[in-house]
CSV table of C-alpha atoms and ligand atoms in Angstrom, one decimal:
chain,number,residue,atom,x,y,z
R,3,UNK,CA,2.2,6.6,16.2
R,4,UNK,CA,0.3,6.3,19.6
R,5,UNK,CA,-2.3,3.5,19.3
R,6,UNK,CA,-6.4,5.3,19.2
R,7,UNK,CA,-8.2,4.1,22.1
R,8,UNK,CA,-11.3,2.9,21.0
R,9,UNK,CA,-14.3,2.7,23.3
R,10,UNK,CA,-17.1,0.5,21.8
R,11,UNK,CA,-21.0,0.3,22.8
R,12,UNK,CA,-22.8,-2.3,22.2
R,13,UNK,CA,-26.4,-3.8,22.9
R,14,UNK,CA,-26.1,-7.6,21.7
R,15,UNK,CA,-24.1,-10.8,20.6
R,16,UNK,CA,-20.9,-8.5,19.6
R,17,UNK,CA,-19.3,-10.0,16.9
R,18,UNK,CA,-18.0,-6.3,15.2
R,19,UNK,CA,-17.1,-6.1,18.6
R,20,UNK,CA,-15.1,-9.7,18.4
R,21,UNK,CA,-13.8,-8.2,15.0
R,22,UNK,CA,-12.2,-5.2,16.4
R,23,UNK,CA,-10.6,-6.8,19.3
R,24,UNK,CA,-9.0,-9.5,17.0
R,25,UNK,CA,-8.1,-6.7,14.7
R,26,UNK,CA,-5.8,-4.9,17.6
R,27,UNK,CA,-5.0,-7.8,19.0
R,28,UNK,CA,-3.1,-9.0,15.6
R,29,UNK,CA,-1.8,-5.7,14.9
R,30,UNK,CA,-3.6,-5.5,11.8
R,31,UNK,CA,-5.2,-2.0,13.3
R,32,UNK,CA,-3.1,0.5,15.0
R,33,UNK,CA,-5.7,0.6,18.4
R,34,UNK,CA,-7.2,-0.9,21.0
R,35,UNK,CA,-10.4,-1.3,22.6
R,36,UNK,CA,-10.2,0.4,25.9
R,37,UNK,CA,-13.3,-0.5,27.2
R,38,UNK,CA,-16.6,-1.4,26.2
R,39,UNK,CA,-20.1,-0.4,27.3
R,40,UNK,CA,-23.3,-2.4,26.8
R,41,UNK,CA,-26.6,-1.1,27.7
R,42,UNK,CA,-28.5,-4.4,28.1
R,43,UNK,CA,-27.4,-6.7,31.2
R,44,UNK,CA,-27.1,-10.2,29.3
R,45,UNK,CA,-25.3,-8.7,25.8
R,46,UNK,CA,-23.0,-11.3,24.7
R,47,UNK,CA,-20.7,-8.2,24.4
R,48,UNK,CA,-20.1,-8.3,28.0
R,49,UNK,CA,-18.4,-11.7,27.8
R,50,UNK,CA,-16.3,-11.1,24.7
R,51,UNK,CA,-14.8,-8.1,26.6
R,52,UNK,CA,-14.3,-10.0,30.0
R,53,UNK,CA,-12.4,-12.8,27.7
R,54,UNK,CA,-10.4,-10.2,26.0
R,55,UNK,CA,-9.5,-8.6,29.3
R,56,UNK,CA,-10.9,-5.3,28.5
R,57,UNK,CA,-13.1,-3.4,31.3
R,58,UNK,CA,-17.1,-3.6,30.3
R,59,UNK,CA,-19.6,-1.9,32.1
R,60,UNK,CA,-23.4,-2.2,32.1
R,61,UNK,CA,-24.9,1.1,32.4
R,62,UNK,CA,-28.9,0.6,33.1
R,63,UNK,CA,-31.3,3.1,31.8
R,64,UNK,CA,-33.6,2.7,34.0
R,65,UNK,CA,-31.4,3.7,36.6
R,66,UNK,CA,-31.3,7.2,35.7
R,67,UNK,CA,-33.7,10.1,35.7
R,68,UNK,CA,-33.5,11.1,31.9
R,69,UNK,CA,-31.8,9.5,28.7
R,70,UNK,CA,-29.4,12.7,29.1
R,71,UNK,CA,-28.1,11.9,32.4
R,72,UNK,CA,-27.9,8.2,31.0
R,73,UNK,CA,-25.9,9.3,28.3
R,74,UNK,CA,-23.4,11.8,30.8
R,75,UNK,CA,-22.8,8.5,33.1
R,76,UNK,CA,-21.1,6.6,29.4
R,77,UNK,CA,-19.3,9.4,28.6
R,78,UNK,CA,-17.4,10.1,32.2
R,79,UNK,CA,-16.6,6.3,31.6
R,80,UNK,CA,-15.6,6.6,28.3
R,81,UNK,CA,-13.5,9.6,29.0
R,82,UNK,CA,-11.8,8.1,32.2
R,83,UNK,CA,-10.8,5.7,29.8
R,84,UNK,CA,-8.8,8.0,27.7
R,85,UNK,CA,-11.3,7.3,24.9
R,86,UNK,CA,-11.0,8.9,21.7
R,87,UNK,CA,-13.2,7.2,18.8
R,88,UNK,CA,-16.3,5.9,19.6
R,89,UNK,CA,-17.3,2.6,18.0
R,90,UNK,CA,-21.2,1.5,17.9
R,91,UNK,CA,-21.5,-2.1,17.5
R,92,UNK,CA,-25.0,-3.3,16.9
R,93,UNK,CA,-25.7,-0.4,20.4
R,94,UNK,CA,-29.6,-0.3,20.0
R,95,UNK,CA,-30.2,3.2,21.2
R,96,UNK,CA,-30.5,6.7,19.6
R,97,UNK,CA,-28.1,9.1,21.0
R,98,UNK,CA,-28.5,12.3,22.5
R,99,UNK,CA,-26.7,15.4,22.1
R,100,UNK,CA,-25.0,15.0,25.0
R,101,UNK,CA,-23.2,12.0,23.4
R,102,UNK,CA,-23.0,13.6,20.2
R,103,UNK,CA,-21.7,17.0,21.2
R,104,UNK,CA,-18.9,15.5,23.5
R,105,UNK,CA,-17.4,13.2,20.7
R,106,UNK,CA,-18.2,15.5,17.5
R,107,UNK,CA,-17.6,13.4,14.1
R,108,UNK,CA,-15.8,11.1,16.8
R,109,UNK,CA,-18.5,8.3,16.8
R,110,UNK,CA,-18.8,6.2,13.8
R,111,UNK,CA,-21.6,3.3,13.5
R,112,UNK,CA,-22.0,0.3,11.3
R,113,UNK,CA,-25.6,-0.6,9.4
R,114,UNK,CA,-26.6,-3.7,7.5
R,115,UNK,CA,-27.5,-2.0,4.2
R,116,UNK,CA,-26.4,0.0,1.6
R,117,UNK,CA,-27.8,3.7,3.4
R,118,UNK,CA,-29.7,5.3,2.6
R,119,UNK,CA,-31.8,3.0,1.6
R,120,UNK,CA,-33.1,0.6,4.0
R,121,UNK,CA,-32.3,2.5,7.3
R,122,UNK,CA,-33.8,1.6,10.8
R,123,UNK,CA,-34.1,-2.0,12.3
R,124,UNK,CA,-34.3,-5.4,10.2
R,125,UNK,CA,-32.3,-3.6,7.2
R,126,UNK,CA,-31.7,-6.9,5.7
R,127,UNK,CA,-35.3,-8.1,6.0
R,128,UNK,CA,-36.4,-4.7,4.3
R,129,UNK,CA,-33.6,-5.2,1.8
R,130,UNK,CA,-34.7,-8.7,0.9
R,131,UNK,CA,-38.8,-8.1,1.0
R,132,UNK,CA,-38.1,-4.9,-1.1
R,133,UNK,CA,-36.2,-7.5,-3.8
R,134,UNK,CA,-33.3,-5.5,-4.1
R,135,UNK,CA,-30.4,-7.5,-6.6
R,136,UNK,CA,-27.6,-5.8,-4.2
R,137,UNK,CA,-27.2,-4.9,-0.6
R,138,UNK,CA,-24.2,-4.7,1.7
R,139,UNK,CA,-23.1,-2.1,4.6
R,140,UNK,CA,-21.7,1.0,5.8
R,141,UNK,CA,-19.5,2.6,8.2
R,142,UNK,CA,-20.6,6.2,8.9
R,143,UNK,CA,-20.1,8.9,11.2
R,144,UNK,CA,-22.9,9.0,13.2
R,145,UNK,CA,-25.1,12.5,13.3
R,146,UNK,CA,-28.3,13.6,14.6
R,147,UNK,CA,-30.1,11.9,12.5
R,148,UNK,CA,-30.6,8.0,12.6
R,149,UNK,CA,-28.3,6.4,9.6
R,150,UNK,CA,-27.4,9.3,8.4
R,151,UNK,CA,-24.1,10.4,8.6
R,152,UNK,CA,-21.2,11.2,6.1
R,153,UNK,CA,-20.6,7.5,4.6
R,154,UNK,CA,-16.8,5.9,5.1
R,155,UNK,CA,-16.7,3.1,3.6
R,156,UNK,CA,-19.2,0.4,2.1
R,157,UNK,CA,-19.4,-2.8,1.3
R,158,UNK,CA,-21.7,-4.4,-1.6
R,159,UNK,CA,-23.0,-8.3,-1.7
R,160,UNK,CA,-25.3,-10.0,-4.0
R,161,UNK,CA,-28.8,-11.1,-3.0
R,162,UNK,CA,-29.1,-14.3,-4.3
R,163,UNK,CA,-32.6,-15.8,-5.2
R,164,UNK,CA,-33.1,-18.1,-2.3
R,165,UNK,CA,-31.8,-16.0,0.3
R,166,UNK,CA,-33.4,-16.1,3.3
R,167,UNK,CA,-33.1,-13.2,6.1
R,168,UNK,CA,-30.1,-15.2,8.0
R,169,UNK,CA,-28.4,-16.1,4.9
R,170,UNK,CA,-28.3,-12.3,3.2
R,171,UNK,CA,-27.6,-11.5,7.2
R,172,UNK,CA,-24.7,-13.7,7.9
R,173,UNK,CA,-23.0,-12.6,4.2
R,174,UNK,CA,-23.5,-8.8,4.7
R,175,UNK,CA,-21.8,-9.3,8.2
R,176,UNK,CA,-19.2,-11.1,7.3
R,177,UNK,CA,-18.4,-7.9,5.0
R,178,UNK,CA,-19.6,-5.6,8.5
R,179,UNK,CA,-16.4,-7.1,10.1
R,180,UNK,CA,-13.5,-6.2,7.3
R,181,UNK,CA,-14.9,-2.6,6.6
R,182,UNK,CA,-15.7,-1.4,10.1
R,183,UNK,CA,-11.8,-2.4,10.8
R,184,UNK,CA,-10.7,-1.1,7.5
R,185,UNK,CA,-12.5,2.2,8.8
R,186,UNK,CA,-11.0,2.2,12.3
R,187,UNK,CA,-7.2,2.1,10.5
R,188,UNK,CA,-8.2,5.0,8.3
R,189,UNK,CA,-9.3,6.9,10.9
R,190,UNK,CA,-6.3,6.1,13.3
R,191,UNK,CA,-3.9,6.9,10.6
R,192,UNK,CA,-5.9,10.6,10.1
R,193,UNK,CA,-7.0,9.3,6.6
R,194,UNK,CA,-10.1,10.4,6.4
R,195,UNK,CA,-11.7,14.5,6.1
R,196,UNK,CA,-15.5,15.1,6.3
R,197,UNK,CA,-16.2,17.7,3.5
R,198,UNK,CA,-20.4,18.4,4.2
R,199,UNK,CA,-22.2,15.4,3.6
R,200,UNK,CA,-19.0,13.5,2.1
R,201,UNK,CA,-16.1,11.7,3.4
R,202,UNK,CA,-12.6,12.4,1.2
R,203,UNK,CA,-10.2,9.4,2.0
R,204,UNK,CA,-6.5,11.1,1.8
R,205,UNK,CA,-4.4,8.7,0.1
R,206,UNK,CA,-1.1,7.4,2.2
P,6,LIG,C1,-24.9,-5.7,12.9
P,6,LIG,O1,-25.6,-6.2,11.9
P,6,LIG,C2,-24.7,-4.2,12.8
P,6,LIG,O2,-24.6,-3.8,11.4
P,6,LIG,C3,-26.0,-3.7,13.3
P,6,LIG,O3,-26.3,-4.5,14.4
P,6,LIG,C4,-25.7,-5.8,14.2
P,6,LIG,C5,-24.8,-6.0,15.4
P,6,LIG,O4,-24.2,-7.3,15.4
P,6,LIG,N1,-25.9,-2.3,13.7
P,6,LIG,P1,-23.1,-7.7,16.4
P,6,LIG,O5,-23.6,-7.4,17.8
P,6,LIG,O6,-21.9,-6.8,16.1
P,6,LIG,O7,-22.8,-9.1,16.2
């Protein structure tokens, strides 16, 4: 089997990022991240990738007429990459249907709670200020709508009573790291179906 050619976007420090690359890089996931896109200048991202060898660009917003055309300018470098899923990694932005029509249930995402609750920015703060006894994350394909997408796979960690936003934060991510890679594998090995709003995993 060909390894998938991933092509990640991402806003910040990058550690899913970091998680992916080590994943390939140790064989423990059939791909390989063929480039990575970061929409902020200084995202930590950028340096991962450069480490890694793997080609990063910074596209700039601002340079563009229209979120659209933004959106066309990752997509011709995704594509000249050979890219075939799209991995957000803590990428900051909305997407367009230009995005989302080109790579159709080909983009999945990662969030830092158990969706749907708790969707949107600061999950963990919202998790922990709404007193909830569990939270966790999930790997979804992304959709239209923010956090919304068919659910992969999720992960579920206790909140213990005196978390604080970084603790909670630092365990739900270290569960972010095995299940986004645990998704990628499923997906590269054609494991998983959407079926409406549900995602069947076909066994091996
Ligand atoms: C993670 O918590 C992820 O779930 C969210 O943004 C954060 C990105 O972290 N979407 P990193 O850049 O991968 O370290």
């Amino acid at each position: 089997m060909e390894k998938l050619r991933l092509g990640v976007l991402a806003s910040g420090r990058g550690t899913n990022l970091q998680a992916i690359i080590d994943a390939a890089r140790s064989g423990r996931i059939r791909a390989e991240v063929a480039v990575v896109v970061a929409d902020r200048i200084g995202a930590r991202a950028r340096e991962r990738a450069r480490r890694a060898g793997i080609p990063e660009y910074f596209v700039d917003l601002a340079a563009y007429p229209t979120k659209e055309a933004f959106e066309h300018g990752i997509v011709s470098i995704l594509e000249r990459h050979g890219v075939e899923l799209v991995c957000l990694a803590g990428y900051m932005r909305i997407l367009t249907r230009v995005m989302l029509e080109h790579y159709r249930n080909r983009i999945i995402n990662i969030h830092p709670s158990l969706l749907p609750a708790f969707p949107g920015l600061h999950a963990q703060r919202q998790a922990l200020e709404y007193g909830v006894r569990f939270a966790g994350c999930t790997v979804h394909f992304v959709e239209e709508e923010v956090d919304a997408g068919p659910i992969i796979l999720q992960a579920v960690v206790p909140v213990l009573p005196d978390d604080t936003v970084e603790a909670l934060s630092a365990r739900i991510l270290e569960q972010e790291h095995r299940i986004y890679v645990e998704a990628i594998q499923l997906y590269q090995a054609g494991r998983l179906k959407i079926e409406g709003r549900r995602v069947r995993i076909r066994p091996e």
